[in-house]
mmCIF file of C-alpha atoms in Angstrom:
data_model
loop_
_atom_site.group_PDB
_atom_site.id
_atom_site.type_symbol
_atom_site.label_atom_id
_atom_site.label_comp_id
_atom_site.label_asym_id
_atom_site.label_seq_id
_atom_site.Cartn_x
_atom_site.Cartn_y
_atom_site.Cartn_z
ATOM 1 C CA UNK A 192 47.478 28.448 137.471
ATOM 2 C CA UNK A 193 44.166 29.121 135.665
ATOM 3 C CA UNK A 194 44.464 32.599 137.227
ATOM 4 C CA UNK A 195 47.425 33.246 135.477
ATOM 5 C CA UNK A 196 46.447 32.132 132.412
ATOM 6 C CA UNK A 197 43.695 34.290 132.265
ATOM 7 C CA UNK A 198 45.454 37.488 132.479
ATOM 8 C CA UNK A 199 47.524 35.838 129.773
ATOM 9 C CA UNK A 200 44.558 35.088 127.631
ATOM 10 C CA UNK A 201 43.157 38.935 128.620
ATOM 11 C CA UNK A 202 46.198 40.120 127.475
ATOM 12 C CA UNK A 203 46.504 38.160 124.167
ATOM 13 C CA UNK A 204 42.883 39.274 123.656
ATOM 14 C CA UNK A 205 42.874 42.780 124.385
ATOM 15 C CA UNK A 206 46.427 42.864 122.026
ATOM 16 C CA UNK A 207 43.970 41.144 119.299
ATOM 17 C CA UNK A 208 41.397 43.963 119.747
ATOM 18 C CA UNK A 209 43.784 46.416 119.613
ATOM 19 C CA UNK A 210 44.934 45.808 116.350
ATOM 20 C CA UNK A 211 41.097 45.775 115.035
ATOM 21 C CA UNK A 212 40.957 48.948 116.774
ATOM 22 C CA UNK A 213 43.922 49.737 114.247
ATOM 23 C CA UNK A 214 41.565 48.826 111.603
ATOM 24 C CA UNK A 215 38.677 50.467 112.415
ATOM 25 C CA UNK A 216 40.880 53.381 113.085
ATOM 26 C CA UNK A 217 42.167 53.026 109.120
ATOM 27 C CA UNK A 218 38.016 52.534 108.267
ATOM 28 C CA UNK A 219 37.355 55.869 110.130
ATOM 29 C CA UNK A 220 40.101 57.727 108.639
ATOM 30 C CA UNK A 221 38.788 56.682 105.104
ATOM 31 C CA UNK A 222 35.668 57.819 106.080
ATOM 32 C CA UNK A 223 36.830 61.022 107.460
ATOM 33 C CA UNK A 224 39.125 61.273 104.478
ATOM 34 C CA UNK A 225 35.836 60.805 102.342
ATOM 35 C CA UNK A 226 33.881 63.512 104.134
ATOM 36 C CA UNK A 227 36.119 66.148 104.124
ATOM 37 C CA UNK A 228 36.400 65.555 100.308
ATOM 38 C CA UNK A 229 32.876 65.653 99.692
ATOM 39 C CA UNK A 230 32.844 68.633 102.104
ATOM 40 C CA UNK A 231 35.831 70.578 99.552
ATOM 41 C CA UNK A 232 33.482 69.483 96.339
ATOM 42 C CA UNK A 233 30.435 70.868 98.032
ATOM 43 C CA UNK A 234 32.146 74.420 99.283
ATOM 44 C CA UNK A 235 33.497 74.466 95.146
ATOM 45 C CA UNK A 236 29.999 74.232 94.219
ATOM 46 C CA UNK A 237 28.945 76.593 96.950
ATOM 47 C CA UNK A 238 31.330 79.075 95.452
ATOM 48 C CA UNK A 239 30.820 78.738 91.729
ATOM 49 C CA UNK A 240 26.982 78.796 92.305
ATOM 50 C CA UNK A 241 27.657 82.182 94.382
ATOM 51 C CA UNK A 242 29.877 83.669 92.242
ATOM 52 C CA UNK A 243 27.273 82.820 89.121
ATOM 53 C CA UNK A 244 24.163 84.437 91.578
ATOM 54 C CA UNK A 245 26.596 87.629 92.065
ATOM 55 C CA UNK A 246 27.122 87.916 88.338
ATOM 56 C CA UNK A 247 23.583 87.767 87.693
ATOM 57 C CA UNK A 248 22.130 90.022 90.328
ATOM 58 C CA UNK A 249 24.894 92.463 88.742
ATOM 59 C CA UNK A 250 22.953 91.852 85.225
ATOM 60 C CA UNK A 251 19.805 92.766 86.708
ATOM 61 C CA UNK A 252 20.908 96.262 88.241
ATOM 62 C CA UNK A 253 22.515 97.162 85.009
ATOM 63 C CA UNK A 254 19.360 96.175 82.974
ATOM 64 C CA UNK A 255 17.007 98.444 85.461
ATOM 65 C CA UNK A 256 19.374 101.192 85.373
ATOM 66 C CA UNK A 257 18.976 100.599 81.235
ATOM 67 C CA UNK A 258 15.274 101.134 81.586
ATOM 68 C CA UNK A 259 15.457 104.051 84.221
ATOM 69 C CA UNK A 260 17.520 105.740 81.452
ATOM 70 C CA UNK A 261 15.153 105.090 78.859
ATOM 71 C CA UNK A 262 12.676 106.633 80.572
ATOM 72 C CA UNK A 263 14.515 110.004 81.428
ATOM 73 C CA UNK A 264 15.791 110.032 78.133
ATOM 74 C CA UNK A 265 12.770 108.489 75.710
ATOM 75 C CA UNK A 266 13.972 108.360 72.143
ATOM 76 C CA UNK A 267 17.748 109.798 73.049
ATOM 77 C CA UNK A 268 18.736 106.497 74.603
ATOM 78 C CA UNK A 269 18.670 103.391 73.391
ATOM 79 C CA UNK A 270 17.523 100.746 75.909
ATOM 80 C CA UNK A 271 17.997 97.566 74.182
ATOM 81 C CA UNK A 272 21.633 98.500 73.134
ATOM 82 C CA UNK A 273 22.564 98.611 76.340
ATOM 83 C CA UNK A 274 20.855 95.850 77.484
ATOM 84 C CA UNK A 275 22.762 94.156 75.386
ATOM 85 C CA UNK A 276 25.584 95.194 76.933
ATOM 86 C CA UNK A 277 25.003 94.563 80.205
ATOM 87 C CA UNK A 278 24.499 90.805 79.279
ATOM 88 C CA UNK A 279 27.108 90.864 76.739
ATOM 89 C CA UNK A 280 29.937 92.023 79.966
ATOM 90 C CA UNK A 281 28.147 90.272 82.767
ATOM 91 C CA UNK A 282 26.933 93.782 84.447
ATOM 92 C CA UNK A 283 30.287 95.344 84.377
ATOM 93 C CA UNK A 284 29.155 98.321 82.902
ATOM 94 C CA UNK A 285 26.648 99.637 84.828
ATOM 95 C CA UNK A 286 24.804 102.940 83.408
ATOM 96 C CA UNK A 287 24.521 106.067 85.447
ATOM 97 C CA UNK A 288 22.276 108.472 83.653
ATOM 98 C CA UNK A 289 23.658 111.567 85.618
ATOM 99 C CA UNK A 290 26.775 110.527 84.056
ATOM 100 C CA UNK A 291 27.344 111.041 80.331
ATOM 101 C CA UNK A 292 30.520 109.027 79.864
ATOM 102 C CA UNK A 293 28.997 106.213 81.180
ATOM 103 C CA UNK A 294 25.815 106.260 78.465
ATOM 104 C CA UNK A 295 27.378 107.665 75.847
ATOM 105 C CA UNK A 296 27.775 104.323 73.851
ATOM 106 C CA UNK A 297 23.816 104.232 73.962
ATOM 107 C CA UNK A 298 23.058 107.964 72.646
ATOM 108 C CA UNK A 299 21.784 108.589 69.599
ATOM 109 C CA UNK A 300 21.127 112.136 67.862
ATOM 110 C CA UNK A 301 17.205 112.622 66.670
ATOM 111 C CA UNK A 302 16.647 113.571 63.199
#
């Protein structure tokens, strides 16, 4: 009989640990549920952070094409006005000194 009622006892016991393996399951789902949050926060940062780098590098290419053009044109263009603009749009504007459209704003006439 004490056969028996050790199966029944290995029974009630691996039952038992099967319902803490229900908890720990719950445990590791809150975990899991905790890492892929912080993994969405991080990837937002990622992505603001990159999009703020892009806009900047942008600024920086419109400011050197500012001071190319000052130096083509000397006292025709004027660099710090459109400087000014490229920080004032974010870069959006970028001067091309071939073209005139483009740095016309920043033209002035010599007296």
């Amino acid at each position: 009989m004490t056969g028996a009622g050790d199966d029944f006892v290995s029974v009630i016991r691996s039952g038992l640990r099967g319902s803490t393996t229900s908890a720990e399951n719950l445990k590791t789902m809150n975990t899991a549920s905790k890492k892929i949050a912080l993994l969405a926060a991080v990837l937002v940062l990622v992505a603001i952070v990159g999009h703020t780098a892009a806009d900047m590098a942008d600024v920086a290419i419109c400011i050197r094409n500012c001071a190319q053009c000052k130096k083509m044109l000397g006292d025709y263009f004027e660099g710090s006005l459109c400087a000014d603009s490229c920080v004032k749009f974010k870069g959006k504007m970028i001067p091309d000194c071939e073209n005139i459209d483009s740095i016309a704003p920043f033209l002035n006439k010599l007296k």
